[in-house]
Coordinates of C-alpha atoms and ligand atoms in Angstrom, one line a residue:
M476 CA -102.9 171.4 -195.7
Q477 CA -104.9 168.2 -195.6
A478 CA -104.9 165.9 -198.6
A479 CA -108.6 166.5 -199.0
D480 CA -107.8 170.2 -199.5
L481 CA -105.5 169.6 -202.5
P482 CA -106.9 170.3 -206.0
P483 CA -107.4 167.2 -208.1
S484 CA -104.4 166.5 -210.3
H485 CA -106.1 167.2 -213.6
V486 CA -106.5 170.8 -212.6
A487 CA -103.6 172.9 -213.8
P488 CA -101.4 173.9 -210.8
T489 CA -101.3 177.6 -209.9
R490 CA -98.0 179.5 -209.5
A491 CA -98.5 179.5 -205.7
E492 CA -99.1 175.8 -205.6
I493 CA -95.9 175.1 -207.5
L494 CA -93.9 177.3 -205.3
R495 CA -95.4 175.7 -202.2
G496 CA -94.6 172.2 -203.6
L497 CA -91.0 173.2 -204.2
Q498 CA -90.7 174.6 -200.7
R499 CA -92.4 171.5 -199.1
R500 CA -90.2 169.2 -201.2
D501 CA -93.3 167.6 -202.8
F502 CA -90.8 167.7 -205.7
F503 CA -88.0 165.3 -205.6
F504 CA -85.6 163.3 -207.8
H505 CA -85.4 159.9 -209.1
F506 CA -82.0 158.8 -210.4
Q507 CA -81.5 156.7 -213.5
P508 CA -78.2 154.8 -213.8
I509 CA -75.8 155.4 -216.7
L510 CA -73.4 152.6 -217.4
E511 CA -70.3 152.0 -219.4
L512 CA -71.4 149.3 -221.7
Q513 CA -68.2 147.3 -222.0
T514 CA -67.7 146.9 -218.3
A515 CA -71.3 147.3 -217.0
R516 CA -69.8 149.7 -214.5
Q517 CA -72.1 152.6 -213.4
V518 CA -70.4 155.8 -214.4
G519 CA -73.2 158.2 -213.3
A520 CA -76.8 158.8 -212.9
E521 CA -79.4 161.3 -214.3
M522 CA -81.5 163.2 -211.8
L523 CA -85.1 163.2 -213.0
I524 CA -87.6 165.5 -211.3
R525 CA -90.9 164.1 -209.9
W526 CA -93.8 165.7 -208.1
V527 CA -96.2 164.1 -205.7
R528 CA -99.3 166.2 -206.1
G529 CA -102.5 165.3 -204.4
G530 CA -101.2 161.8 -203.7
E531 CA -100.3 161.2 -207.4
L532 CA -96.8 160.8 -208.7
L533 CA -96.4 163.2 -211.7
L534 CA -93.7 162.9 -214.4
P535 CA -92.3 166.2 -215.9
A536 CA -94.5 166.0 -219.0
R537 CA -97.5 166.6 -216.7
F538 CA -96.2 169.7 -215.0
F539 CA -93.6 171.4 -217.3
P540 CA -96.3 173.3 -219.2
A541 CA -97.4 174.9 -216.0
L542 CA -93.9 175.7 -214.9
E543 CA -93.2 177.3 -218.3
Q544 CA -96.4 179.2 -218.2
H545 CA -95.7 180.6 -214.8
H546 CA -92.0 181.3 -215.6
L547 CA -90.8 179.0 -212.9
L548 CA -88.1 177.1 -214.8
K549 CA -85.4 179.0 -213.1
N550 CA -87.0 178.2 -209.7
L551 CA -86.8 174.5 -210.6
D552 CA -83.2 174.9 -211.5
Q553 CA -82.5 176.5 -208.1
F554 CA -84.2 173.4 -206.6
V555 CA -81.9 171.1 -208.6
I556 CA -78.9 173.1 -207.3
Q557 CA -80.0 172.7 -203.7
Q558 CA -80.3 168.9 -204.2
V559 CA -76.9 168.6 -205.9
R560 CA -75.4 170.7 -203.1
A561 CA -76.9 168.4 -200.5
L562 CA -75.2 165.4 -202.3
A563 CA -71.9 167.3 -202.1
W564 CA -72.0 168.7 -198.6
D565 CA -73.6 165.8 -196.9
H566 CA -71.2 163.4 -198.7
V567 CA -73.9 160.9 -199.3
L568 CA -72.1 159.5 -202.3
H569 CA -68.6 158.1 -201.9
P570 CA -67.5 156.9 -205.4
T571 CA -64.0 155.5 -205.7
T572 CA -63.9 156.4 -209.4
P573 CA -65.3 159.5 -211.2
F574 CA -69.1 159.5 -210.9
R575 CA -71.2 161.9 -213.0
V576 CA -74.4 163.5 -211.7
F577 CA -76.4 164.6 -214.8
I578 CA -78.9 167.4 -214.2
N579 CA -81.4 168.9 -216.6
V580 CA -81.3 172.6 -216.7
S581 CA -83.3 175.2 -218.7
T582 CA -81.1 177.2 -221.1
E583 CA -82.2 180.4 -219.4
S584 CA -80.1 179.4 -216.4
I585 CA -76.9 179.3 -218.4
S586 CA -76.9 183.0 -218.6
D587 CA -78.1 183.5 -215.0
E588 CA -75.6 184.5 -212.4
A589 CA -77.9 183.0 -209.7
F590 CA -77.3 179.6 -211.4
L591 CA -73.7 179.9 -212.6
A592 CA -72.1 181.1 -209.4
P593 CA -73.4 178.3 -207.1
M594 CA -72.8 175.7 -209.8
E595 CA -69.2 176.7 -210.0
T596 CA -68.8 176.5 -206.2
I597 CA -70.5 173.1 -206.0
A598 CA -68.3 171.7 -208.8
E599 CA -65.1 172.7 -207.0
H600 CA -66.4 171.2 -203.8
L601 CA -67.4 167.9 -205.5
R602 CA -64.1 167.4 -207.3
P603 CA -62.1 165.9 -204.4
F604 CA -64.9 163.4 -203.8
N605 CA -64.8 162.1 -207.4
L606 CA -68.2 163.6 -208.3
I607 CA -68.6 165.5 -211.5
P608 CA -71.7 167.6 -212.2
V609 CA -72.9 167.4 -215.8
V610 CA -75.4 170.0 -217.1
E611 CA -77.7 168.7 -219.8
L612 CA -79.0 171.0 -222.4
S613 CA -82.1 169.7 -224.1
E614 CA -82.3 169.7 -227.9
R615 CA -86.1 169.8 -227.5
S616 CA -86.0 173.5 -226.9
L617 CA -84.9 176.0 -229.3
F618 CA -81.8 178.0 -228.1
D619 CA -79.3 180.4 -229.5
P620 CA -75.8 178.8 -229.0
H621 CA -74.2 182.3 -229.0
L622 CA -76.1 183.3 -225.9
L623 CA -74.9 180.2 -224.0
M624 CA -71.3 180.3 -225.1
S625 CA -69.9 182.4 -222.2
G626 CA -71.9 180.6 -219.5
L627 CA -70.9 177.1 -220.8
T628 CA -67.3 178.1 -221.1
R629 CA -67.3 179.4 -217.6
L630 CA -68.8 176.2 -216.2
R631 CA -66.4 174.0 -218.0
E632 CA -63.4 175.9 -216.7
R633 CA -64.7 175.1 -213.2
G634 CA -65.1 171.4 -213.8
V635 CA -68.7 171.2 -214.8
E636 CA -69.2 169.0 -217.9
I637 CA -71.8 169.9 -220.6
A638 CA -74.0 167.3 -222.3
L639 CA -76.3 167.9 -225.3
D640 CA -79.5 166.0 -224.5
D641 CA -81.9 164.3 -226.9
F642 CA -79.5 164.7 -229.8
G643 CA -81.0 163.6 -233.1
A644 CA -84.5 164.7 -232.2
G645 CA -86.3 168.0 -231.7
Y646 CA -84.2 171.0 -232.9
S647 CA -80.9 169.2 -233.0
S648 CA -78.6 170.5 -235.6
L649 CA -75.1 169.5 -236.7
A650 CA -74.2 173.1 -236.8
R651 CA -74.4 173.2 -233.0
L652 CA -71.7 170.6 -232.8
V653 CA -69.2 172.9 -234.6
N654 CA -68.7 175.4 -231.8
L655 CA -70.8 174.6 -228.7
P656 CA -68.5 173.8 -225.8
L657 CA -69.5 170.2 -225.1
D658 CA -68.2 167.1 -223.4
I659 CA -71.0 164.5 -223.9
L660 CA -73.5 163.8 -226.6
K661 CA -76.7 162.1 -225.4
I662 CA -78.3 160.3 -228.3
D663 CA -82.1 160.5 -228.3
R664 CA -84.0 157.2 -227.8
Y665 CA -85.8 157.7 -231.1
L666 CA -82.5 156.7 -232.8
T667 CA -82.0 153.8 -230.4
A668 CA -85.5 152.5 -231.2
G669 CA -84.4 152.1 -234.8
I670 CA -82.0 149.3 -234.0
G671 CA -83.2 146.1 -235.6
Q672 CA -86.2 148.0 -236.9
S673 CA -84.9 150.2 -239.6
E674 CA -81.8 149.8 -241.8
R675 CA -81.7 153.5 -242.5
G676 CA -82.1 154.2 -238.8
E677 CA -79.1 151.9 -238.0
V678 CA -76.9 153.6 -240.6
I679 CA -77.8 157.0 -239.1
L680 CA -77.1 155.9 -235.5
D681 CA -73.8 154.3 -236.6
S682 CA -72.7 157.5 -238.3
V683 CA -73.7 159.7 -235.3
L684 CA -71.7 157.4 -233.0
A685 CA -68.7 157.5 -235.3
L686 CA -68.9 161.3 -235.6
A687 CA -69.1 161.8 -231.8
E688 CA -66.2 159.5 -231.2
K689 CA -64.1 161.2 -233.9
I690 CA -64.7 164.6 -232.3
G691 CA -63.9 163.2 -228.9
F692 CA -67.3 163.5 -227.2
R693 CA -68.3 160.9 -224.7
I694 CA -71.5 159.3 -225.9
V695 CA -74.6 158.3 -223.9
V696 CA -77.1 156.2 -225.8
E697 CA -80.5 156.8 -224.3
G698 CA -83.6 154.6 -224.2
V699 CA -81.9 151.2 -224.4
E700 CA -84.8 148.9 -223.7
T701 CA -83.8 145.5 -225.1
R702 CA -80.9 143.1 -225.0
Y703 CA -80.8 143.2 -228.7
Q704 CA -80.2 147.0 -228.7
A705 CA -77.5 146.5 -226.1
E706 CA -75.7 143.9 -228.1
W707 CA -75.9 145.9 -231.3
L708 CA -74.3 148.8 -229.4
A709 CA -71.6 146.7 -227.8
K710 CA -69.5 147.0 -231.0
N711 CA -68.9 150.7 -230.0
L712 CA -66.0 150.6 -227.6
G713 CA -66.5 153.0 -224.7
C714 CA -70.1 153.9 -225.4
W715 CA -72.2 154.7 -222.3
V716 CA -75.8 153.6 -222.1
Q717 CA -79.0 154.6 -220.2
G718 CA -82.4 153.0 -220.4
Y719 CA -85.0 150.6 -218.9
Y720 CA -82.9 147.6 -219.9
F721 CA -80.2 148.7 -217.5
G722 CA -82.3 150.5 -214.9
Y723 CA -85.4 152.5 -214.3
P724 CA -85.4 155.9 -212.7
A725 CA -85.7 155.2 -208.9
P726 CA -84.9 156.7 -205.6
M727 CA -81.1 156.6 -205.0
D728 CA -80.1 153.9 -202.6
F729 CA -77.7 155.8 -200.4
S730 CA -76.9 152.8 -198.3
A731 CA -75.2 151.1 -201.2
P732 CA -71.5 150.2 -200.8
A733 CA -68.6 152.4 -201.5
A734 CA -68.6 152.4 -205.3
G735 CA -71.2 155.0 -204.4
A736 CA -73.3 154.5 -207.4
G737 CA -76.1 153.4 -205.3
G738 CA -79.6 152.5 -206.6
K739 CA -80.1 149.5 -208.8
G740 CA -81.8 152.1 -211.0
Ligands
LIG294 O1 -85.3 164.3 -222.2 P1 -84.6 163.4 -221.3 O2 -83.6 162.5 -221.9 O3 -84.0 164.1 -220.0 O4 -85.8 162.4 -220.7 C1 -85.5 161.4 -219.8 C2 -86.9 160.7 -219.7 O5 -86.8 159.5 -220.4 C3 -87.2 160.3 -218.2 O6 -88.5 160.7 -218.0 C4 -87.1 158.8 -218.2 O7 -88.0 158.2 -217.4 C5 -87.3 158.4 -219.7 N1 -86.6 157.2 -220.0 C6 -85.5 156.7 -219.5 N2 -85.1 155.5 -220.0 C7 -86.0 155.2 -221.0 C8 -86.2 154.1 -221.8 O8 -85.4 153.1 -221.9 N3 -87.3 154.1 -222.7 C9 -88.2 155.2 -222.6 N4 -89.3 155.2 -223.5 N5 -88.1 156.3 -221.8 C10 -87.0 156.3 -221.0
LIG295 MN1 -82.0 164.4 -219.8

């Protein structure tokens, strides 16, 4: 297909166009670094989907509605799996310390054998190479924790870690923290934005961090954009951070040296 034949990007994509895009790899991933704040060591990266459609780079907000409408979220999750598998089998990353690959997955896939089975295999294959897959569940969608329990437990038993994404925004509820099998809490950037801006916001963020630490969850604070925010957070020993201040989503630089983290972000 010639570029001239492509529909303009403001026209909603059809089901066939999305499927063709996935097949032709017009969809691909940017990686955003996640760092341990105290040491500035990169401990992982989040894979963020992008789509080049008709010569324009689209962020998920532009095409997720169409994916949802055409019931293609599971297809996207299969595409993510293929890419993580490629990282594993091609050994493109060679971290010398544990390195976590965060992937965003729709909750539908957590009860889908076509997702669970390959994910388990991939996790086992990655383990000797210091790579740990982390499945992110978004708090922006409404989900019934009971329906996810068995899938999440199964994944964790095979070395996949589970992160709750966007915590503190959307549908997040403390009730979910009681029983949901979780390893990592990702604090939504809305709370980060309150640092230095809202006294009440700071108290809430402080409390959420203390709560997560007390339970034993690892914490990723999202959306860190300024040095002031980073310094404010530095009092929390062991907290992990993600955000434009530390690195933008970018293509992974696979030629980076052995620490394997690659990509300046
Ligand atoms: O919902 P989730 O946390 O997966 O969303 C990640 C999105 O947040 C990505 O699209 C990424 O580009 C964006 N993002 C990452 N870091 C920052 C940041 O520091 N500020 C803002 N506003 N957005 C960010
Ligand atoms: Mn995410």
